[in-house]
Structure formats: structure tokens, C-alpha cells
Amino acid sequence: MKIRKAVFPVAGLGTRVLPATKAMPKEMLTIVDKPLIQYVVDEAREAGIEHFVFVTGRNKGVIEDHFDRMFELDTTLAQRGKKTEQEILAQNQPAAGAMSFTRQQSPLGLGHAVWCARDIVGNEPFAVVLPDELVLNTPGCLKQMIEAASALGDKSNVIAVEAVPDELTHQYGICSVGKRTGRIFEVDAMVEKPPQGTAPSNLSITGRYILQPEIFDILATQERGAGGEIQLTDAMIGLAKTQKFYGVEFEGERHDCGSKAGFLRANIAFGLKRPDLRDGLRAEMKKYLGE
């Protein structure tokens, strides 16, 4: 099962981190020195993704600009002999024609955002990557999922899952566990935010998916669910009636950068992984904490 395309839903308003996102997309908030969107694009590129599809909204044009060339900046860096900075920009530059952008005109939920990418994705399996969820690990989460998918049937769907505390399962989409082989298991059922104490497991559905194109037919007529939005989990529940779903317990540390606490935690975690920043950051943290 070859996965060539990935969809990045980036039309959200970022209300959990206001006022930072009043005029700037949350996907452009930086973790250390790179915006969130760059991290997930790099993760997808590492996994072998060839075509990057962004579902945008109003005031999100800066995301498109980020992946474009800036001739003024390139010229200035060249004139000043800033070779290191030039190399960094070159590494982040996508190949011509590798990125597509489409609009979600109304905030109708994740399922609707994925549906907006239907004509670009076409009739082939694809990945969905939520930019405000970062996984700190090598190999990345999506690569782990694609490697798992290579051993499954052609019409298989794969979701990344993570264990959460039992008392918090009512805040997540939860899946039940069927036949297991190592970190991969058959998903018997999925429930979106089950009432407290009724969850079939403590494994939550996170922001990485590999889906078959038949999901678009279901999303086209999907009724609104939780929050009055078209929920992707509801559509996956419908698709599970005719196709297999598998869960992958990925290796790595997940960071919810859509929350203020998660955003701060991600900056510290990713900073400590950088050899050029690690020692200085540890020293500053010790001073701040009074150790």
C-alpha cells in the first residue's frame, strides 16, 4: 500500500492559544526555531510523502508563503555570505509542484476539512496529519505507521493511538482492541468522547491517520456530530463497517501544541534534544528553578 499524499488541515482558528493566534496562524507558532507546520511536513517527508495537501482558511496565506522562495532574503543572505542560513532554507524548500492548497470556507470540523481535499487526493490511500500535534521520535510517527501499513491489506486503514489516563478517556476518541501483533492491533470499534466510565479501552485516537479514499463518500453525507461539527471519527466508524481499521501504538513523546501548556512543554523537550542548545537550556532551567 503506497502512501504518496498527506493532508494537513490548517484552517482552524487556534482559539486555545489566543491571543497569539489572533493575527497569526497557530501552525506558524514556533517550537524552538521552526514553525509547527514545518515539523509535520518534515515528518511526512521522512515517511516518503511526495505530495503535501494543505486545507487552509482565511488569514492562512503566510503558510503558503513559508514554503515559497523569498528572492529578497536569498539575495541578501548570499551577499552577506550567510551560507549556513542559505543551507537551512534550501533544506526546507519543497520541490516544485509538491504542494497544493485548497480552502475550507466554513469551520465545520476536521471531517469537513479532510473532505475538502478530495479532488486533490483522488482515488488513492492518503495520510492525514494534524499540525498541532508533534511526536518527538526518530523515526517519526507517520513513518512508523506507513511501515506498519506495508504489512496490511490494500484496503486497510491505520490510526495512531496513545494510552491516556482512564479518568480522561471521555475527552478523546477511543478505540477498542482486537487481535494484536506487537504494537499493531485490529480496531474492533471506535467511540468519540465516550461518557466517563464507559470507554472500551484507554487508547486514544491521535492526530495521525492513514485512510482509504472511500472515506470521502461517507464524509460527503456525514451528519454533524460533537460540537456541531462534521467529525472524522464518526466517518471512520462508518467506514469500519466495510473496511479494516488497525491501531498503531507509536514510539515517541506526543506534544499537544494546540494548548498553552503543551506548547511550552514542546519547546522545552525539543530544545533539550538540540545539541547546540541542550547545555545552555539546562543551565537556565536550573537557575530559574533555583536548583
JSON list of N, CA, C and O in Angstrom, two decimals, residues 245-266:
[
{"chain": "A", "resi": 245, "resn": "PHE", "atom": "N", "xyz": [-9.77, -1.54, 10.16]},
{"chain": "A", "resi": 245, "resn": "PHE", "atom": "CA", "xyz": [-9.01, -0.48, 10.81]},
{"chain": "A", "resi": 245, "resn": "PHE", "atom": "C", "xyz": [-8.00, -1.12, 11.77]},
{"chain": "A", "resi": 245, "resn": "PHE", "atom": "O", "xyz": [-8.32, -2.10, 12.45]},
{"chain": "A", "resi": 246, "resn": "TYR", "atom": "N", "xyz": [-6.81, -0.54, 11.80]},
{"chain": "A", "resi": 246, "resn": "TYR", "atom": "CA", "xyz": [-5.76, -1.02, 12.68]},
{"chain": "A", "resi": 246, "resn": "TYR", "atom": "C", "xyz": [-5.22, 0.16, 13.49]},
{"chain": "A", "resi": 246, "resn": "TYR", "atom": "O", "xyz": [-5.14, 1.29, 13.00]},
{"chain": "A", "resi": 247, "resn": "GLY", "atom": "N", "xyz": [-4.87, -0.12, 14.72]},
{"chain": "A", "resi": 247, "resn": "GLY", "atom": "CA", "xyz": [-4.23, 0.88, 15.56]},
{"chain": "A", "resi": 247, "resn": "GLY", "atom": "C", "xyz": [-2.75, 0.59, 15.69]},
{"chain": "A", "resi": 247, "resn": "GLY", "atom": "O", "xyz": [-2.33, -0.57, 15.71]},
{"chain": "A", "resi": 248, "resn": "VAL", "atom": "N", "xyz": [-1.96, 1.65, 15.75]},
{"chain": "A", "resi": 248, "resn": "VAL", "atom": "CA", "xyz": [-0.51, 1.52, 15.95]},
{"chain": "A", "resi": 248, "resn": "VAL", "atom": "C", "xyz": [-0.13, 2.33, 17.19]},
{"chain": "A", "resi": 248, "resn": "VAL", "atom": "O", "xyz": [-0.34, 3.55, 17.23]},
{"chain": "A", "resi": 249, "resn": "GLU", "atom": "N", "xyz": [0.37, 1.64, 18.21]},
{"chain": "A", "resi": 249, "resn": "GLU", "atom": "CA", "xyz": [0.90, 2.33, 19.38]},
{"chain": "A", "resi": 249, "resn": "GLU", "atom": "C", "xyz": [2.32, 2.79, 19.03]},
{"chain": "A", "resi": 249, "resn": "GLU", "atom": "O", "xyz": [3.26, 2.02, 19.07]},
{"chain": "A", "resi": 250, "resn": "PHE", "atom": "N", "xyz": [2.44, 4.06, 18.66]},
{"chain": "A", "resi": 250, "resn": "PHE", "atom": "CA", "xyz": [3.70, 4.58, 18.15]},
{"chain": "A", "resi": 250, "resn": "PHE", "atom": "C", "xyz": [4.72, 4.79, 19.27]},
{"chain": "A", "resi": 250, "resn": "PHE", "atom": "O", "xyz": [4.36, 4.95, 20.44]},
{"chain": "A", "resi": 251, "resn": "GLU", "atom": "N", "xyz": [5.96, 4.80, 18.88]},
{"chain": "A", "resi": 251, "resn": "GLU", "atom": "CA", "xyz": [7.04, 5.12, 19.81]},
{"chain": "A", "resi": 251, "resn": "GLU", "atom": "C", "xyz": [7.31, 6.62, 19.72]},
{"chain": "A", "resi": 251, "resn": "GLU", "atom": "O", "xyz": [7.37, 7.19, 18.64]},
{"chain": "A", "resi": 252, "resn": "GLY", "atom": "N", "xyz": [7.48, 7.25, 20.87]},
{"chain": "A", "resi": 252, "resn": "GLY", "atom": "CA", "xyz": [7.76, 8.68, 20.87]},
{"chain": "A", "resi": 252, "resn": "GLY", "atom": "C", "xyz": [6.92, 9.42, 21.89]},
{"chain": "A", "resi": 252, "resn": "GLY", "atom": "O", "xyz": [5.99, 8.87, 22.49]},
{"chain": "A", "resi": 253, "resn": "GLU", "atom": "N", "xyz": [7.26, 10.67, 22.06]},
{"chain": "A", "resi": 253, "resn": "GLU", "atom": "CA", "xyz": [6.61, 11.54, 23.04]},
{"chain": "A", "resi": 253, "resn": "GLU", "atom": "C", "xyz": [5.71, 12.53, 22.30]},
{"chain": "A", "resi": 253, "resn": "GLU", "atom": "O", "xyz": [6.19, 13.35, 21.52]},
{"chain": "A", "resi": 254, "resn": "ARG", "atom": "N", "xyz": [4.42, 12.45, 22.55]},
{"chain": "A", "resi": 254, "resn": "ARG", "atom": "CA", "xyz": [3.46, 13.31, 21.86]},
{"chain": "A", "resi": 254, "resn": "ARG", "atom": "C", "xyz": [3.27, 14.62, 22.62]},
{"chain": "A", "resi": 254, "resn": "ARG", "atom": "O", "xyz": [3.17, 14.63, 23.84]},
{"chain": "A", "resi": 255, "resn": "HIS", "atom": "N", "xyz": [3.21, 15.71, 21.84]},
{"chain": "A", "resi": 255, "resn": "HIS", "atom": "CA", "xyz": [3.02, 17.03, 22.43]},
{"chain": "A", "resi": 255, "resn": "HIS", "atom": "C", "xyz": [1.82, 17.72, 21.78]},
{"chain": "A", "resi": 255, "resn": "HIS", "atom": "O", "xyz": [1.80, 17.89, 20.54]},
{"chain": "A", "resi": 256, "resn": "ASP", "atom": "N", "xyz": [0.84, 18.08, 22.58]},
{"chain": "A", "resi": 256, "resn": "ASP", "atom": "CA", "xyz": [-0.34, 18.79, 22.09]},
{"chain": "A", "resi": 256, "resn": "ASP", "atom": "C", "xyz": [-0.02, 20.28, 22.09]},
{"chain": "A", "resi": 256, "resn": "ASP", "atom": "O", "xyz": [-0.22, 20.97, 23.09]},
{"chain": "A", "resi": 257, "resn": "CYS", "atom": "N", "xyz": [0.46, 20.78, 20.96]},
{"chain": "A", "resi": 257, "resn": "CYS", "atom": "CA", "xyz": [0.89, 22.17, 20.87]},
{"chain": "A", "resi": 257, "resn": "CYS", "atom": "C", "xyz": [-0.27, 23.13, 20.66]},
{"chain": "A", "resi": 257, "resn": "CYS", "atom": "O", "xyz": [-0.07, 24.35, 20.56]},
{"chain": "A", "resi": 258, "resn": "GLY", "atom": "N", "xyz": [-1.49, 22.60, 20.59]},
{"chain": "A", "resi": 258, "resn": "GLY", "atom": "CA", "xyz": [-2.66, 23.45, 20.50]},
{"chain": "A", "resi": 258, "resn": "GLY", "atom": "C", "xyz": [-3.09, 24.00, 21.85]},
{"chain": "A", "resi": 258, "resn": "GLY", "atom": "O", "xyz": [-3.97, 24.85, 21.93]},
{"chain": "A", "resi": 259, "resn": "SER", "atom": "N", "xyz": [-2.47, 23.51, 22.92]},
{"chain": "A", "resi": 259, "resn": "SER", "atom": "CA", "xyz": [-2.74, 24.04, 24.26]},
{"chain": "A", "resi": 259, "resn": "SER", "atom": "C", "xyz": [-1.52, 24.82, 24.73]},
{"chain": "A", "resi": 259, "resn": "SER", "atom": "O", "xyz": [-0.39, 24.56, 24.30]},
{"chain": "A", "resi": 260, "resn": "LYS", "atom": "N", "xyz": [-1.71, 25.77, 25.61]},
{"chain": "A", "resi": 260, "resn": "LYS", "atom": "CA", "xyz": [-0.60, 26.60, 26.07]},
{"chain": "A", "resi": 260, "resn": "LYS", "atom": "C", "xyz": [0.43, 25.79, 26.84]},
{"chain": "A", "resi": 260, "resn": "LYS", "atom": "O", "xyz": [1.63, 25.93, 26.63]},
{"chain": "A", "resi": 261, "resn": "ALA", "atom": "N", "xyz": [-0.04, 24.90, 27.73]},
{"chain": "A", "resi": 261, "resn": "ALA", "atom": "CA", "xyz": [0.88, 24.08, 28.49]},
{"chain": "A", "resi": 261, "resn": "ALA", "atom": "C", "xyz": [1.64, 23.13, 27.58]},
{"chain": "A", "resi": 261, "resn": "ALA", "atom": "O", "xyz": [2.86, 22.93, 27.72]},
{"chain": "A", "resi": 262, "resn": "GLY", "atom": "N", "xyz": [0.95, 22.53, 26.62]},
{"chain": "A", "resi": 262, "resn": "GLY", "atom": "CA", "xyz": [1.59, 21.61, 25.68]},
{"chain": "A", "resi": 262, "resn": "GLY", "atom": "C", "xyz": [2.60, 22.31, 24.79]},
{"chain": "A", "resi": 262, "resn": "GLY", "atom": "O", "xyz": [3.67, 21.76, 24.47]},
{"chain": "A", "resi": 263, "resn": "PHE", "atom": "N", "xyz": [2.29, 23.54, 24.40]},
{"chain": "A", "resi": 263, "resn": "PHE", "atom": "CA", "xyz": [3.20, 24.33, 23.57]},
{"chain": "A", "resi": 263, "resn": "PHE", "atom": "C", "xyz": [4.49, 24.62, 24.32]},
{"chain": "A", "resi": 263, "resn": "PHE", "atom": "O", "xyz": [5.59, 24.46, 23.78]},
{"chain": "A", "resi": 264, "resn": "LEU", "atom": "N", "xyz": [4.39, 25.03, 25.57]},
{"chain": "A", "resi": 264, "resn": "LEU", "atom": "CA", "xyz": [5.58, 25.31, 26.37]},
{"chain": "A", "resi": 264, "resn": "LEU", "atom": "C", "xyz": [6.39, 24.04, 26.60]},
{"chain": "A", "resi": 264, "resn": "LEU", "atom": "O", "xyz": [7.63, 24.05, 26.53]},
{"chain": "A", "resi": 265, "resn": "ARG", "atom": "N", "xyz": [5.70, 22.95, 26.89]},
{"chain": "A", "resi": 265, "resn": "ARG", "atom": "CA", "xyz": [6.38, 21.68, 27.13]},
{"chain": "A", "resi": 265, "resn": "ARG", "atom": "C", "xyz": [7.15, 21.22, 25.88]},
{"chain": "A", "resi": 265, "resn": "ARG", "atom": "O", "xyz": [8.27, 20.73, 25.97]},
{"chain": "A", "resi": 266, "resn": "ALA", "atom": "N", "xyz": [6.54, 21.43, 24.71]},
{"chain": "A", "resi": 266, "resn": "ALA", "atom": "CA", "xyz": [7.19, 21.03, 23.46]},
{"chain": "A", "resi": 266, "resn": "ALA", "atom": "C", "xyz": [8.46, 21.83, 23.22]},
{"chain": "A", "resi": 266, "resn": "ALA", "atom": "O", "xyz": [9.48, 21.29, 22.77]}
]
